[in-house]
Coordinates of C-alpha atoms in Angstrom, one line a residue:
X1 CA 0.0 0.0 0.0
X2 CA 3.0 2.3 0.6
X3 CA 4.1 1.9 -3.1
X4 CA 0.5 2.5 -4.2
X5 CA 0.2 5.7 -2.2
X6 CA 3.5 6.9 -3.6
X7 CA 2.4 6.1 -7.1
X8 CA -0.9 8.0 -6.6
X9 CA 0.9 11.0 -5.2
X10 CA 3.4 11.0 -8.1
X11 CA 0.7 10.7 -10.7
X12 CA -1.3 13.5 -9.0
X13 CA 1.7 15.8 -8.8
X14 CA 2.5 15.3 -12.5
X15 CA -1.2 15.6 -13.5
X16 CA -1.5 18.8 -11.6
X17 CA 1.7 20.1 -13.1
X18 CA 0.3 19.3 -16.6
X19 CA -3.0 21.1 -15.9
X20 CA -1.1 24.2 -14.6
X21 CA 1.3 24.2 -17.6
X22 CA -1.8 23.9 -19.9
X23 CA -3.5 26.8 -18.1
X24 CA -0.4 29.0 -18.5
X25 CA -0.1 28.2 -22.2
X26 CA -3.8 28.9 -22.6
X27 CA -3.4 32.2 -20.8
X28 CA -0.5 33.1 -23.1
X29 CA -2.4 32.1 -26.2
X30 CA -5.9 33.4 -25.5
X31 CA -4.9 36.4 -23.4
X32 CA -7.1 35.4 -20.5
X33 CA -7.2 32.5 -18.1
X34 CA -9.0 29.5 -19.6
X35 CA -9.5 25.8 -18.8
X36 CA -10.6 24.4 -22.1
X37 CA -11.5 20.9 -20.8
X38 CA -13.9 22.5 -18.3
X39 CA -15.5 24.5 -21.2
X40 CA -15.8 21.3 -23.2
X41 CA -17.5 19.6 -20.2
X42 CA -19.8 22.5 -19.6
X43 CA -20.9 22.7 -23.3
X44 CA -21.3 18.9 -23.9
X45 CA -22.5 17.6 -20.5
X46 CA -24.0 20.5 -18.5
X47 CA -25.7 22.1 -21.4
X48 CA -26.4 18.8 -23.1
X49 CA -25.1 19.9 -26.5
X50 CA -23.0 16.8 -27.1
X51 CA -26.0 15.2 -28.9
X52 CA -25.7 17.8 -31.6
X53 CA -22.9 15.6 -33.0
X54 CA -24.8 12.4 -33.1
X55 CA -26.1 9.9 -30.6
X56 CA -25.8 6.2 -29.7
X57 CA -27.6 4.0 -27.2
X58 CA -26.3 3.6 -23.7
X59 CA -24.8 0.1 -24.3
X60 CA -23.1 1.2 -27.6
X61 CA -19.6 1.1 -26.0
X62 CA -20.2 -2.5 -24.9
X63 CA -21.4 -4.0 -28.2
X64 CA -19.6 -1.7 -30.7
X65 CA -17.0 0.5 -29.1
X66 CA -14.9 -1.9 -27.1
X67 CA -14.9 -4.6 -29.8
X68 CA -13.8 -2.1 -32.4
X69 CA -11.1 -0.6 -30.3
X70 CA -9.8 -4.0 -29.0
X71 CA -9.9 -5.7 -32.4
X72 CA -8.1 -9.1 -32.2
X73 CA -7.4 -8.5 -28.5
X74 CA -11.0 -8.9 -27.5
X75 CA -11.0 -12.6 -27.0
X76 CA -8.0 -12.3 -24.7
X77 CA -9.6 -9.5 -22.8
X78 CA -12.8 -11.4 -22.3
X79 CA -10.9 -14.5 -21.2
X80 CA -9.0 -12.4 -18.7
X81 CA -12.3 -11.1 -17.3
X82 CA -13.7 -14.6 -17.1
X83 CA -10.6 -16.0 -15.4
X84 CA -10.6 -13.1 -12.9
X85 CA -14.2 -13.7 -11.8
X86 CA -14.3 -17.5 -12.1
X87 CA -12.7 -17.9 -8.6
X88 CA -14.0 -15.3 -6.2
X89 CA -11.8 -16.6 -3.4
X90 CA -8.7 -15.5 -5.3
X91 CA -10.0 -12.1 -5.8
X92 CA -10.2 -11.4 -2.1
X93 CA -6.8 -12.8 -1.5
X94 CA -4.2 -10.1 -1.0
X95 CA -1.3 -12.4 -1.8
X96 CA -2.3 -12.9 -5.4
X97 CA -0.6 -9.9 -7.1
X98 CA -1.6 -10.9 -10.6
X99 CA -5.3 -10.8 -9.7
X100 CA -4.9 -7.6 -7.8
X101 CA -3.3 -6.0 -10.9
X102 CA -6.2 -7.3 -13.0
X103 CA -8.7 -5.9 -10.6
X104 CA -7.0 -2.5 -10.6
X105 CA -6.9 -2.4 -14.4
X106 CA -10.5 -3.5 -14.8
X107 CA -11.4 -1.2 -12.0
X108 CA -10.1 1.7 -14.1
X109 CA -11.6 0.5 -17.5
X110 CA -15.1 -0.4 -16.3
X111 CA -16.0 2.9 -14.6
X112 CA -14.5 4.8 -17.4
X113 CA -16.7 3.0 -19.9
X114 CA -19.8 3.3 -17.7
X115 CA -19.3 7.0 -17.2
X116 CA -18.8 7.7 -20.9
X117 CA -21.9 5.6 -21.6
X118 CA -24.1 8.2 -19.9
X119 CA -23.2 10.7 -22.6
X120 CA -25.4 10.5 -25.6
X121 CA -22.6 11.4 -28.0
X122 CA -20.2 8.4 -28.3
X123 CA -17.1 7.9 -30.4
X124 CA -14.5 5.2 -30.7
X125 CA -11.8 7.8 -29.9
X126 CA -13.2 8.3 -26.5
X127 CA -12.1 4.8 -25.6
X128 CA -8.5 5.2 -26.8
X129 CA -7.2 6.3 -23.4
X130 CA -8.1 2.8 -22.2
X131 CA -6.3 1.0 -25.0
X132 CA -2.9 0.7 -23.2
X133 CA -4.7 -0.9 -20.2
X134 CA -6.6 -3.2 -22.5
X135 CA -3.3 -4.2 -24.2
X136 CA -1.7 -5.0 -20.8
X137 CA -4.7 -7.3 -19.9
X138 CA -4.7 -9.0 -23.3
X139 CA -0.9 -9.5 -23.2
X140 CA -1.3 -11.1 -19.8
X141 CA -3.4 -13.8 -21.3
X142 CA -1.2 -14.2 -24.3
X143 CA 1.8 -14.8 -22.1
X144 CA -0.1 -17.4 -20.1
X145 CA -1.1 -19.0 -23.4
X146 CA 2.5 -19.2 -24.6
X147 CA 3.7 -20.6 -21.2
X148 CA 0.8 -23.2 -21.4
X149 CA 1.9 -24.1 -24.9
X150 CA 5.6 -24.5 -23.9
X151 CA 4.6 -27.2 -21.4
X152 CA 4.2 -29.6 -24.2
X153 CA 0.6 -29.0 -25.3
X154 CA 1.5 -26.5 -28.0
X155 CA -0.2 -26.8 -31.3
X156 CA 2.7 -24.8 -32.9
X157 CA 6.4 -25.1 -32.5
X158 CA 7.1 -22.5 -29.8
X159 CA 10.9 -22.9 -30.2
X160 CA 10.5 -22.0 -33.9
X161 CA 8.6 -18.8 -33.0
X162 CA 11.3 -17.8 -30.4
X163 CA 14.0 -17.4 -33.0
X164 CA 13.6 -16.2 -36.6
X165 CA 15.8 -18.9 -38.1
X166 CA 13.7 -21.7 -36.7
X167 CA 10.5 -19.9 -37.8
X168 CA 11.9 -19.6 -41.4
X169 CA 12.8 -23.3 -41.4
X170 CA 9.4 -24.2 -40.1
X171 CA 7.7 -22.2 -42.8
X172 CA 9.9 -23.8 -45.5
X173 CA 9.1 -27.3 -44.2
X174 CA 5.4 -26.6 -43.9
X175 CA 5.1 -25.1 -47.4
X176 CA 7.0 -28.1 -48.9
X177 CA 9.5 -25.9 -50.7
X178 CA 7.0 -23.3 -52.0
X179 CA 8.7 -20.5 -50.0
X180 CA 12.4 -19.8 -49.8
X181 CA 14.2 -18.2 -46.9

């Protein structure tokens, strides 16, 4: 928890520094103090003008947005979610660092998507800030898959994938001489 507190303080400090620098740049550029993201929030959320740019249903991010942004990572992300919640006793365990990391990452992604779902105006680009976290969760499953395949159950030659020479030789053998190295 000490490391987590330090990380939060560090992120808050740099986040505040970024906002202050942005405000100073806006003051210099506009000639008056301005906080553009608050103006954007006021116009689109408080005044409700976000719907002027098109609307989508509440669940649009679930059935269209996330699948489009995730692309081929979606099965790995869903598998990670299923694995996380398939054993509730592991979730409550403080000693399981992998599950705690998964909980934190999903704990950031899920509220973000839910909060953005309340806005009538939805775009794929609004999910892009979550893409690095989605990549981390998908990569976690991919690593587990490779480790599982290395234990002798692999449908592909994992050693050939590890080094390019082996991969080229595997491609040559599989294509029966149709490809050359």
